[in-house]
């Protein structure tokens, strides 16, 4: 050993004895500098360090060490360290990380005379999860030690497979087997979703310790009446674990049943709960303290059995974001009685509960719940007001229009208030939905009345509602808003005018071509995109020469998207050529149109391959890849060596998609020097496809 190597060895040994855990961890990281035969024993010794960070580093080094058998042998030896549980557990972690390479040593260790060693070896086999360990595990299922057999059952459940399922069923059925082992077997069968008749588990179902896990295991076979009876009986079992296991299995059985079978089972569940109200009372009580998965099941159960006295408890559960969808569905199943129960306590509900109640009332149909939603539009809590407006959008109640219009004014008047923009959007959507479902006259009349002296958000909202309605008789109101001082209002008015029949608002739109706001002019270009005729074409050509890049982009896109019969597309080809040399947004708009339409536009797009913007070049590649013939497609081959990785990847994928085999040599050459892993992956996939 050289002097340098010896000094490093001594330094590592010194650092491993340091009181500073970071010094010890760094020493572990330097272990590879030791002699080869010294590394693994040292690392295994470090598995017993008092610091989890040091143990973690040792596990990672052992997992990566090249001599897999030497590592597995040393780690299996560490399983016998009964004085240091940390070393044992860390050794199991490292063995699991070694995976299939550790199987031979672990299967051998699973026959060790020490039952603790056998158990740890089985735990490691479970963590690896390789089916090749099943034959050895089946032998260990007859181990003399109860804990080992229980661990074997857990391991077979983790690995799965037909042989494992058969053996586990035998253990689960055996009344002579130790309850701990049967518990593990039943749990494993549930985890693997293995069906087993309730009649085979009569002993387990009558054992207080095994009954909960046995109830979890049954109910997976169609027409297993014994399972249904056992589960219904379990609903009012003396132990909470029994009741909740029965609930989970019944819900699973419902989900797997056809419609008729599910209805019959639901009827029996409801009959059981009606006869034993304590079942639902216990479920309600548990909603206050159970973990999330249990609460989800309990809420679903209370809804399924339509236990409307639990409506308030379910509503309060809906305050939890994770529970809200299932809780709202449960309340909907409970129906009108739940609606009445929540209405009764409405004024006593806190803000988050009222918000949740609005979500339920959106699904309800009673007149009283509609009145509550209108009332909630004036709630002191903005979140409740937004929830109420959102619910009214679902129900589209015409009688809510005056309150919605008033709320729109109030929200706009206090634009600094938190959530005001969201509230305006929710109210606007509610008004739009009322108009869509036949209440347009009432809505428009209310909005006309609200316009006098209205704030900008109200005027914009009015224009948006008009845009959703699109009625010719409201054109005068749209034109009034088109002269508004606010650019967003004028833009919304343009969008509204665009909804009228072609030509119905042409003169108004032409006036807006000269608007000072680029956003308004771009909206005009979008509106004219659906119009036909020489005047519309002339207007679009004017906008295609606009000083604002986004207006030009919108106009070019509209020109290139015109119908073939209109003659617009032929006229617009010159604008496509100009767009190829324009700023990026204009060029992208032209490319998007070329990608949609194909034909000669795709060939014209090739001239943009020399553009410096990667996003443009990628769009050209997509366009050419979709529409160009094989000869034109060859223009993509040089891009395999493009400076931008995303362009290289896009070109390679397009070439592979079109099976351009002539590109294979260029992709091979690129693969030799490619550093980007994503591009390398694309190249390898492309070569496999091209050479296949």
XYZ file of C-alpha atoms in Angstrom:
692
model
C 0.000 0.000 0.000
C 1.382 3.410 -0.986
C 1.957 6.087 1.603
C -0.901 8.188 0.141
C -3.293 5.253 0.276
C -2.276 4.448 3.832
C -2.756 8.065 4.907
C -6.236 8.076 3.315
C -7.072 4.811 5.074
C -6.053 6.242 8.431
C -7.941 9.488 7.744
C -11.143 7.555 6.944
C -10.776 5.453 10.101
C -10.246 8.623 12.143
C -13.253 10.345 10.605
C -15.484 7.314 11.182
C -14.753 7.655 14.885
C -15.635 11.377 14.916
C -18.476 12.657 17.089
C -19.650 14.797 14.143
C -22.153 12.845 12.041
C -21.382 14.889 8.926
C -17.693 14.004 9.197
C -18.652 10.308 9.492
C -21.007 10.584 6.520
C -18.301 12.127 4.339
C -15.963 9.329 5.402
C -18.524 6.834 4.104
C -18.585 8.694 0.793
C -14.777 8.223 0.532
C -14.881 4.468 1.210
C -14.193 3.638 -2.442
C -10.609 4.866 -1.885
C -9.895 1.900 0.435
C -8.635 -1.488 -0.672
C -11.359 -3.454 -2.462
C -11.565 -6.207 0.166
C -11.958 -3.603 2.913
C -14.813 -1.516 1.479
C -17.806 -3.812 1.969
C -17.039 -4.803 5.597
C -16.500 -1.163 6.507
C -19.754 -0.100 4.870
C -21.701 -2.885 6.590
C -20.216 -1.772 9.893
C -21.467 1.757 9.184
C -25.004 0.424 8.836
C -25.062 0.391 12.630
C -24.147 4.073 12.991
C -26.334 6.113 15.354
C -27.019 8.685 12.586
C -29.638 7.855 9.952
C -27.765 10.052 7.487
C -24.628 7.953 7.866
C -26.653 4.731 7.566
C -28.375 6.096 4.455
C -25.052 6.892 2.799
C -23.761 3.405 3.623
C -26.897 1.834 2.113
C -26.452 3.862 -1.070
C -22.786 2.863 -1.408
C -23.599 -0.809 -0.822
C -26.434 -0.657 -3.332
C -24.000 0.620 -5.977
C -20.974 -1.566 -5.182
C -20.111 -3.754 -8.226
C -19.484 -7.054 -6.387
C -23.129 -7.965 -5.838
C -22.538 -11.359 -4.236
C -19.978 -10.041 -1.748
C -22.426 -7.313 -0.722
C -25.342 -9.739 -0.380
C -23.229 -12.157 1.700
C -22.083 -9.400 4.045
C -25.560 -7.914 4.386
C -27.134 -11.285 5.140
C -24.495 -11.686 7.826
C -25.536 -8.332 9.301
C -29.068 -9.665 9.770
C -27.718 -11.726 12.658
C -26.704 -8.626 14.640
C -29.283 -8.861 17.398
C -27.553 -6.145 19.418
C -28.085 -3.375 16.858
C -31.625 -3.121 15.387
C -30.521 -0.143 13.276
C -27.918 -2.268 11.483
C -30.459 -5.009 10.826
C -33.021 -2.621 9.397
C -30.440 -0.819 7.288
C -29.176 -4.184 6.004
C -32.712 -5.070 4.910
C -32.947 -1.733 3.079
C -29.652 -2.351 1.313
C -30.664 -5.897 0.326
C -33.897 -4.593 -1.145
C -31.905 -2.015 -3.108
C -29.711 -4.824 -4.520
C -32.861 -6.447 -5.916
C -32.752 -9.780 -7.732
C -28.972 -10.069 -7.291
C -29.510 -10.716 -3.564
C -32.120 -13.482 -4.031
C -29.795 -16.547 -3.784
C -28.173 -15.379 -0.532
C -31.514 -14.297 0.958
C -33.206 -17.622 0.157
C -30.296 -19.374 1.828
C -30.480 -17.043 4.842
C -34.226 -17.694 5.126
C -33.193 -21.188 6.358
C -30.956 -19.821 9.138
C -31.358 -21.491 12.580
C -32.160 -18.101 14.160
C -35.857 -17.255 13.626
C -35.140 -13.525 13.805
C -32.652 -13.831 10.955
C -35.169 -15.859 8.948
C -37.815 -13.194 9.489
C -35.546 -10.355 8.357
C -34.543 -12.347 5.281
C -38.214 -12.889 4.430
C -38.889 -9.153 4.917
C -36.140 -8.379 2.420
C -37.590 -10.862 -0.084
C -40.960 -9.131 0.307
C -39.358 -5.765 -0.399
C -37.659 -7.080 -3.549
C -40.928 -8.588 -4.756
C -39.397 -11.077 -7.204
C -41.633 -14.056 -8.061
C -38.595 -16.361 -8.148
C -38.570 -16.266 -4.345
C -42.072 -17.773 -4.087
C -41.013 -21.479 -3.963
C -38.667 -20.798 -1.025
C -41.307 -18.700 0.708
C -43.879 -21.480 0.344
C -41.507 -23.780 2.197
C -41.078 -21.202 4.940
C -44.864 -20.998 5.266
C -44.422 -24.161 7.339
C -41.739 -22.557 9.518
C -41.791 -23.503 13.205
C -41.821 -19.840 14.246
C -45.130 -17.940 14.186
C -43.547 -14.565 13.391
C -41.674 -16.019 10.434
C -44.845 -17.578 9.018
C -46.691 -14.275 9.428
C -43.893 -12.446 7.593
C -43.995 -15.080 4.841
C -47.724 -14.466 4.403
C -47.041 -10.738 4.112
C -44.285 -11.434 1.574
C -46.503 -13.676 -0.559
C -49.118 -10.951 -0.538
C -46.545 -8.402 -1.675
C -45.295 -10.626 -4.518
C -48.626 -12.074 -5.612
C -49.301 -14.705 -8.223
C -51.487 -17.809 -8.442
C -49.262 -20.029 -6.283
C -49.058 -17.399 -3.565
C -52.842 -16.865 -3.627
C -53.543 -20.606 -3.305
C -51.226 -20.944 -0.332
C -52.625 -17.862 1.371
C -56.186 -19.121 0.967
C -55.188 -22.394 2.647
C -53.682 -20.521 5.592
C -56.688 -18.188 5.868
C -59.109 -21.146 5.983
C -57.157 -23.107 8.582
C -58.649 -22.761 12.074
C -55.599 -24.605 13.417
C -53.197 -21.908 12.223
C -52.058 -19.223 14.656
C -54.321 -16.114 14.488
C -51.337 -13.846 13.769
C -50.459 -15.849 10.661
C -54.087 -15.996 9.526
C -54.363 -12.238 10.047
C -51.385 -11.678 7.721
C -52.788 -14.112 5.168
C -56.213 -12.464 5.159
C -54.665 -9.018 4.855
C -52.508 -10.245 1.964
C -55.537 -11.736 0.191
C -57.337 -8.396 0.496
C -54.344 -6.507 -0.835
C -54.131 -8.890 -3.812
C -57.918 -8.737 -4.358
C -58.145 -12.526 -4.248
C -61.773 -13.753 -4.030
C -62.604 -16.185 -1.241
C -66.091 -17.377 -0.216
C -67.409 -16.235 3.135
C -68.297 -19.849 3.948
C -64.581 -20.723 3.900
C -63.882 -18.084 6.558
C -66.597 -18.955 9.059
C -64.043 -19.471 11.811
C -62.256 -16.187 11.094
C -65.548 -14.286 10.914
C -66.431 -15.489 14.409
C -62.999 -14.690 15.884
C -62.936 -11.175 17.455
C -59.315 -10.650 16.404
C -59.757 -11.873 12.815
C -63.269 -10.645 12.065
C -62.324 -7.167 10.764
C -59.699 -8.429 8.333
C -61.980 -11.334 7.315
C -64.726 -8.849 6.483
C -62.221 -6.949 4.340
C -61.397 -10.161 2.468
C -64.931 -11.238 1.529
C -67.481 -9.735 -0.838
C -65.380 -10.228 -3.969
C -67.435 -13.070 -5.454
C -70.715 -12.528 -7.327
C -73.828 -13.916 -5.645
C -72.020 -14.714 -2.386
C -75.061 -14.356 -0.164
C -73.063 -15.462 2.854
C -70.712 -12.517 2.359
C -73.603 -10.051 2.074
C -75.185 -11.356 5.254
C -71.887 -11.232 7.146
C -71.205 -7.676 5.966
C -74.681 -6.408 6.821
C -74.392 -8.008 10.231
C -70.977 -6.380 10.666
C -72.486 -2.907 10.268
C -73.655 -2.945 13.870
C -70.755 -4.992 15.234
C -69.507 -4.199 18.730
C -66.050 -3.106 17.523
C -65.347 -0.038 15.409
C -62.862 -1.970 13.269
C -65.596 -4.491 12.437
C -68.114 -1.805 11.460
C -65.713 0.104 9.267
C -64.396 -3.040 7.567
C -67.992 -3.993 6.745
C -68.639 -0.515 5.332
C -65.537 -0.627 3.116
C -66.402 -4.066 1.753
C -70.035 -3.144 1.100
C -68.972 -0.029 -0.804
C -66.542 -2.106 -2.850
C -69.269 -4.652 -3.554
C -71.619 -1.879 -4.678
C -69.010 -0.514 -7.054
C -68.555 -3.939 -8.667
C -72.234 -4.845 -8.970
C -74.470 -4.306 -11.967
C -77.278 -1.780 -11.652
C -79.971 -4.217 -10.513
C -77.731 -6.006 -8.014
C -76.506 -2.681 -6.621
C -80.074 -1.458 -6.112
C -81.004 -4.638 -4.256
C -77.950 -4.366 -2.031
C -78.623 -0.679 -1.360
C -82.170 -1.481 -0.335
C -80.898 -4.043 2.184
C -78.294 -1.595 3.522
C -80.917 1.114 3.959
C -83.261 -1.316 5.669
C -80.487 -2.325 8.055
C -79.622 1.282 8.932
C -83.287 2.216 9.354
C -83.679 -0.649 11.826
C -80.425 0.175 13.626
C -79.910 3.994 13.562
C -76.888 3.553 15.815
C -74.975 2.361 12.719
C -75.262 5.795 11.108
C -74.769 7.585 14.417
C -71.452 5.793 14.907
C -70.381 6.726 11.376
C -71.259 10.386 11.991
C -69.284 10.407 15.230
C -66.229 8.954 13.485
C -66.323 11.705 10.860
C -64.899 14.041 13.490
C -61.717 12.058 14.150
C -61.025 9.393 11.513
C -58.217 9.539 8.974
C -58.982 10.740 5.457
C -59.517 7.329 3.745
C -61.911 6.270 6.504
C -63.814 9.561 6.338
C -64.175 9.189 2.577
C -65.743 5.767 3.061
C -68.028 6.941 5.848
C -69.313 9.898 3.832
C -69.954 7.672 0.836
C -71.764 5.153 3.068
C -73.997 7.789 4.680
C -74.979 9.025 1.246
C -75.588 5.521 -0.086
C -77.991 4.679 2.745
C -79.671 8.122 2.396
C -79.389 8.841 6.094
C -80.533 12.464 5.890
C -80.119 13.154 9.646
C -76.398 13.025 8.834
C -76.728 15.798 6.235
C -75.165 18.467 8.446
C -72.231 16.211 9.376
C -71.639 15.398 5.715
C -71.850 19.084 4.821
C -69.251 19.936 7.453
C -67.047 17.182 6.045
C -67.324 18.889 2.643
C -65.279 21.779 4.034
C -62.248 19.542 3.520
C -61.143 19.942 -0.104
C -60.252 16.253 -0.371
C -63.714 15.225 0.866
C -65.816 17.831 -0.912
C -66.642 15.990 -4.190
C -67.755 12.778 -2.491
C -69.586 14.685 0.260
C -71.486 16.772 -2.291
C -72.453 13.607 -4.156
C -73.626 12.035 -0.894
C -75.823 15.043 -0.126
C -77.262 14.909 -3.634
C -78.208 11.246 -3.088
C -79.890 12.187 0.202
C -82.048 14.600 -1.797
C -84.800 16.894 -0.566
C -84.613 15.839 3.122
C -80.946 16.847 3.221
C -81.807 20.117 1.464
C -84.426 20.878 4.141
C -82.083 19.896 6.983
C -79.338 22.246 5.789
C -81.802 25.056 5.117
C -82.974 24.763 8.723
C -79.492 25.478 10.113
C -78.390 27.869 7.350
C -78.095 30.955 9.539
C -75.991 29.085 12.103
C -73.434 27.872 9.540
C -69.968 29.387 9.448
C -68.548 30.761 6.213
C -66.833 27.653 4.929
C -69.921 25.550 5.687
C -72.161 28.037 3.837
C -69.775 27.867 0.900
C -70.087 24.080 0.904
C -73.879 24.390 1.233
C -73.937 26.549 -1.904
C -72.145 23.727 -3.701
C -74.886 21.308 -2.625
C -77.692 23.745 -3.464
C -76.282 23.946 -6.999
C -77.263 20.261 -7.347
C -80.611 20.682 -5.583
C -83.927 21.669 -7.116
C -86.027 22.999 -4.242
C -87.382 26.539 -4.272
C -86.044 27.233 -0.779
C -82.461 26.368 -1.712
C -82.732 28.744 -4.689
C -83.813 31.498 -2.307
C -80.848 30.727 -0.061
C -78.472 31.089 -3.013
C -79.931 34.476 -3.884
C -79.632 35.485 -0.237
C -75.996 34.333 -0.183
C -75.152 36.830 -2.936
C -75.133 39.436 -0.147
C -73.079 37.366 2.287
C -70.293 39.179 4.134
C -67.814 36.488 3.021
C -66.633 36.961 -0.609
C -65.962 33.213 -0.943
C -69.605 32.472 -0.071
C -70.836 35.055 -2.594
C -68.675 33.500 -5.300
C -69.928 30.025 -4.396
C -73.527 31.265 -4.555
C -73.017 32.881 -7.962
C -71.313 29.719 -9.229
C -74.260 27.644 -7.994
C -76.734 30.005 -9.636
C -74.846 29.573 -12.908
C -75.598 25.855 -12.645
C -79.254 26.332 -11.803
C -79.790 29.350 -14.093
C -82.668 30.704 -12.012
C -84.395 33.630 -13.805
C -85.588 35.061 -10.471
C -81.949 35.572 -9.478
C -81.310 38.112 -12.257
C -82.037 41.310 -10.256
C -79.815 40.164 -7.387
C -77.055 39.126 -9.808
C -77.175 42.475 -11.592
C -77.042 44.295 -8.272
C -74.154 42.132 -7.077
C -72.302 42.875 -10.309
C -72.548 46.579 -9.563
C -71.483 46.180 -5.939
C -68.494 43.986 -6.775
C -67.344 46.414 -9.438
C -67.759 49.387 -7.115
C -65.207 47.924 -4.720
C -62.563 46.744 -7.154
C -59.910 46.706 -4.439
C -61.767 44.111 -2.383
C -60.218 40.679 -2.280
C -61.659 38.259 -4.856
C -63.637 41.019 -6.600
C -62.455 39.934 -10.071
C -63.361 36.320 -9.358
C -66.741 37.416 -8.046
C -67.440 39.495 -11.149
C -66.531 36.529 -13.335
C -68.829 34.206 -11.350
C -71.758 36.631 -11.502
C -71.194 37.207 -15.218
C -71.215 33.458 -15.859
C -74.453 33.097 -13.899
C -76.096 35.798 -16.007
C -74.824 34.128 -19.181
C -76.297 30.798 -18.136
C -79.678 32.376 -17.399
C -79.718 33.873 -20.906
C -78.719 30.542 -22.442
C -81.627 28.774 -20.767
C -84.313 31.161 -21.898
C -84.050 34.203 -19.666
C -82.324 36.550 -22.101
C -84.974 39.292 -22.040
C -84.890 39.552 -18.265
C -81.080 39.583 -18.164
C -80.635 42.183 -20.909
C -83.252 44.476 -19.375
C -81.476 44.272 -16.014
C -78.100 44.952 -17.585
C -79.401 47.911 -19.565
C -80.647 49.374 -16.306
C -77.297 48.709 -14.637
C -75.289 50.476 -17.363
C -76.157 54.028 -16.353
C -73.077 55.364 -14.560
C -71.710 51.844 -14.157
C -68.081 51.129 -13.338
C -65.789 49.639 -15.983
C -66.051 46.029 -14.714
C -69.854 46.222 -14.974
C -69.704 47.578 -18.520
C -67.234 44.877 -19.506
C -69.417 42.213 -17.917
C -72.449 43.521 -19.823
C -70.501 43.274 -23.074
C -69.422 39.730 -22.251
C -72.978 38.662 -21.522
C -74.110 40.225 -24.799
C -71.370 38.291 -26.533
C -72.664 35.036 -25.106
C -76.247 35.862 -26.145
C -75.502 37.170 -29.637
C -78.969 38.655 -30.349
C -79.449 41.036 -33.264
C -81.948 43.143 -31.271
C -79.147 44.043 -28.849
C -76.861 45.441 -31.561
C -77.552 49.025 -30.442
C -76.295 48.210 -26.966
C -73.215 46.522 -28.400
C -72.484 49.556 -30.564
C -72.867 51.827 -27.552
C -70.273 49.773 -25.698
C -68.047 49.866 -28.767
C -67.653 53.614 -28.092
C -66.789 53.090 -24.427
C -63.765 54.861 -22.935
C -62.365 51.534 -21.725
C -60.392 49.378 -24.152
C -61.372 46.074 -22.429
C -65.041 47.075 -22.746
C -64.613 47.919 -26.435
C -62.815 44.620 -27.010
C -65.656 42.712 -25.336
C -68.147 44.675 -27.465
C -66.295 43.640 -30.634
C -66.480 40.013 -29.515
C -70.207 40.467 -28.928
C -70.777 41.990 -32.384
C -68.877 39.101 -33.932
C -71.578 36.729 -32.663
C -74.225 38.321 -34.883
C -75.034 36.935 -38.305
C -72.322 37.569 -40.946
C -72.594 41.097 -42.195
C -74.963 42.143 -39.430
C -72.382 44.314 -37.703
C -69.944 44.972 -40.549
C -70.051 48.764 -40.407
C -69.624 48.840 -36.623
C -66.662 46.506 -36.823
C -65.094 48.557 -39.631
C -65.231 51.616 -37.393
C -63.233 49.722 -34.772
C -60.406 48.988 -37.222
C -58.976 52.377 -36.357
C -59.317 51.907 -32.590
C -56.356 53.182 -30.597
C -56.097 49.908 -28.675
C -54.186 47.032 -30.346
C -56.303 44.573 -28.337
C -59.479 45.994 -29.895
C -58.019 45.903 -33.425
C -56.913 42.298 -32.889
C -60.443 41.452 -31.750
C -61.760 43.007 -34.973
C -59.389 40.820 -36.976
C -60.700 37.734 -35.191
C -64.276 38.829 -35.830
C -63.634 39.425 -39.537
C -62.016 36.033 -39.828
C -65.439 34.407 -40.110
C -66.843 36.933 -42.586
C -66.934 36.576 -46.338
C -66.808 39.115 -49.156
C -64.433 41.618 -50.696
C -64.948 44.234 -47.974
C -63.985 41.814 -45.217
C -60.931 40.780 -47.228
C -59.891 44.407 -47.689
C -60.328 45.090 -43.970
C -58.228 42.094 -43.042
C -55.498 43.143 -45.480
C -55.453 46.551 -43.805
C -55.100 44.917 -40.369
C -52.382 42.610 -41.702
C -50.289 45.754 -42.237
C -51.009 47.120 -38.748
C -48.155 48.631 -36.768
C -48.791 46.254 -33.846
C -47.277 42.810 -34.193
C -50.136 41.004 -32.428
C -52.740 42.675 -34.631
C -50.777 41.637 -37.724
C -50.501 38.085 -36.373
C -54.252 37.831 -35.786
C -55.090 39.266 -39.210
C -52.653 36.991 -41.046
C -54.077 33.979 -39.247
C -57.603 35.050 -40.251
C -56.573 35.629 -43.865
C -54.951 32.222 -44.158
C -57.845 30.428 -42.496
C -60.472 31.602 -44.979
C -62.582 29.267 -47.066
C -61.171 28.130 -50.405
C -64.288 29.399 -52.171
C -63.857 32.913 -50.846
C -60.745 33.504 -52.891
C -59.159 34.923 -49.732
C -56.511 32.245 -49.424
C -55.076 32.888 -52.881
C -54.899 36.605 -52.157
C -53.373 35.928 -48.775
C -50.418 33.865 -50.006
C -48.424 37.050 -50.392
C -49.175 37.804 -46.725
C -47.865 34.368 -45.808
C -44.608 35.131 -47.590
C -44.376 38.465 -45.789
C -45.161 36.774 -42.461
C -42.219 34.424 -42.953
C -39.926 37.430 -42.591
C -41.985 39.239 -39.937
C -41.605 39.124 -36.163
C -42.069 35.812 -34.383
C -45.776 36.169 -33.393
C -46.751 36.922 -37.014
C -44.642 34.081 -38.376
C -46.108 31.692 -35.808
C -49.657 32.678 -36.768
C -48.855 31.955 -40.397
C -47.285 28.627 -39.495
C -50.266 27.572 -37.411
C -52.515 28.261 -40.398
C -50.157 26.326 -42.673
C -50.190 23.392 -40.248
C -54.002 23.355 -40.279
C -54.390 23.738 -44.047
C -51.315 22.019 -45.517
C -50.823 22.032 -49.289
C -48.591 24.631 -50.831
C -48.391 26.554 -47.563
C -46.403 23.708 -46.020
C -43.804 23.957 -48.793
C -43.659 27.734 -48.447
C -42.979 27.259 -44.726
C -39.637 25.605 -45.500
C -38.057 29.024 -45.993
C -38.418 29.613 -42.251
C -36.064 26.778 -41.306
C -33.248 29.321 -41.204
C -35.032 31.510 -38.631
C -33.091 31.901 -35.349
C -36.107 31.318 -33.055
C -36.296 27.657 -31.934
C -40.056 27.816 -31.356
C -40.558 28.884 -34.983
C -38.308 26.163 -36.360
C -40.121 23.539 -34.267
C -43.456 24.695 -35.718
C -42.024 24.459 -39.246
C -40.907 20.903 -38.502
C -44.381 19.960 -37.299
C -45.970 21.535 -40.372
C -43.584 19.877 -42.830
C -43.766 16.575 -40.978
C -47.543 16.534 -41.359
C -47.920 17.697 -44.938
C -44.717 17.621 -47.018
C -43.829 14.813 -49.404
C -40.687 12.701 -48.970
C -38.457 14.957 -51.057
C -39.445 18.057 -49.112
C -39.092 16.147 -45.861
C -35.369 15.720 -46.526
C -34.973 19.394 -45.640
C -35.318 18.298 -42.018
C -32.228 16.076 -42.039
C -29.696 18.891 -41.402
C -31.741 19.928 -38.338
C -30.601 16.747 -36.583
C -27.492 18.789 -35.820
C -29.253 22.047 -34.918
C -27.775 24.106 -32.060
C -30.990 23.938 -30.022
C -31.750 20.602 -28.340
C -35.526 20.993 -28.713
C -35.199 21.502 -32.467
C -32.976 18.428 -32.759
C -35.486 16.336 -30.852
C -38.443 17.636 -32.888
C -36.666 16.950 -36.184
C -35.670 13.424 -35.144
C -39.206 12.583 -34.017
C -40.747 13.967 -37.242
C -38.293 11.972 -39.337
C -39.098 8.802 -37.424
C -42.858 9.424 -37.685
C -42.579 9.669 -41.487
C -40.102 6.733 -41.684
C -37.489 8.743 -43.612
C -34.803 6.038 -43.673
C -32.307 8.244 -45.532
C -31.927 10.205 -42.282
C -30.599 7.207 -40.303
C -26.867 7.911 -40.967
C -27.250 11.533 -39.837
C -29.037 10.423 -36.645
C -26.310 7.824 -35.975
C -23.587 10.447 -36.353
C -25.454 12.760 -34.016
C -25.884 10.000 -31.451
C -22.090 9.656 -31.193
C -21.722 13.219 -29.890
C -25.145 13.977 -28.386
C -25.009 15.040 -24.716
C -28.684 15.785 -24.066
C -30.428 12.717 -22.619
C -33.828 13.632 -24.039
C -32.412 13.974 -27.563
C -30.454 10.723 -27.147
C -33.643 8.943 -26.199
C -35.448 10.364 -29.234
C -32.558 9.328 -31.476
C -32.487 5.763 -30.141
C -36.227 5.377 -30.604
C -36.010 6.824 -34.111
C -33.204 4.462 -35.115
C -35.099 1.469 -33.790
C -38.078 2.510 -35.898
C -36.092 3.348 -39.027
C -33.984 0.202 -38.905
C -36.834 -2.111 -37.824
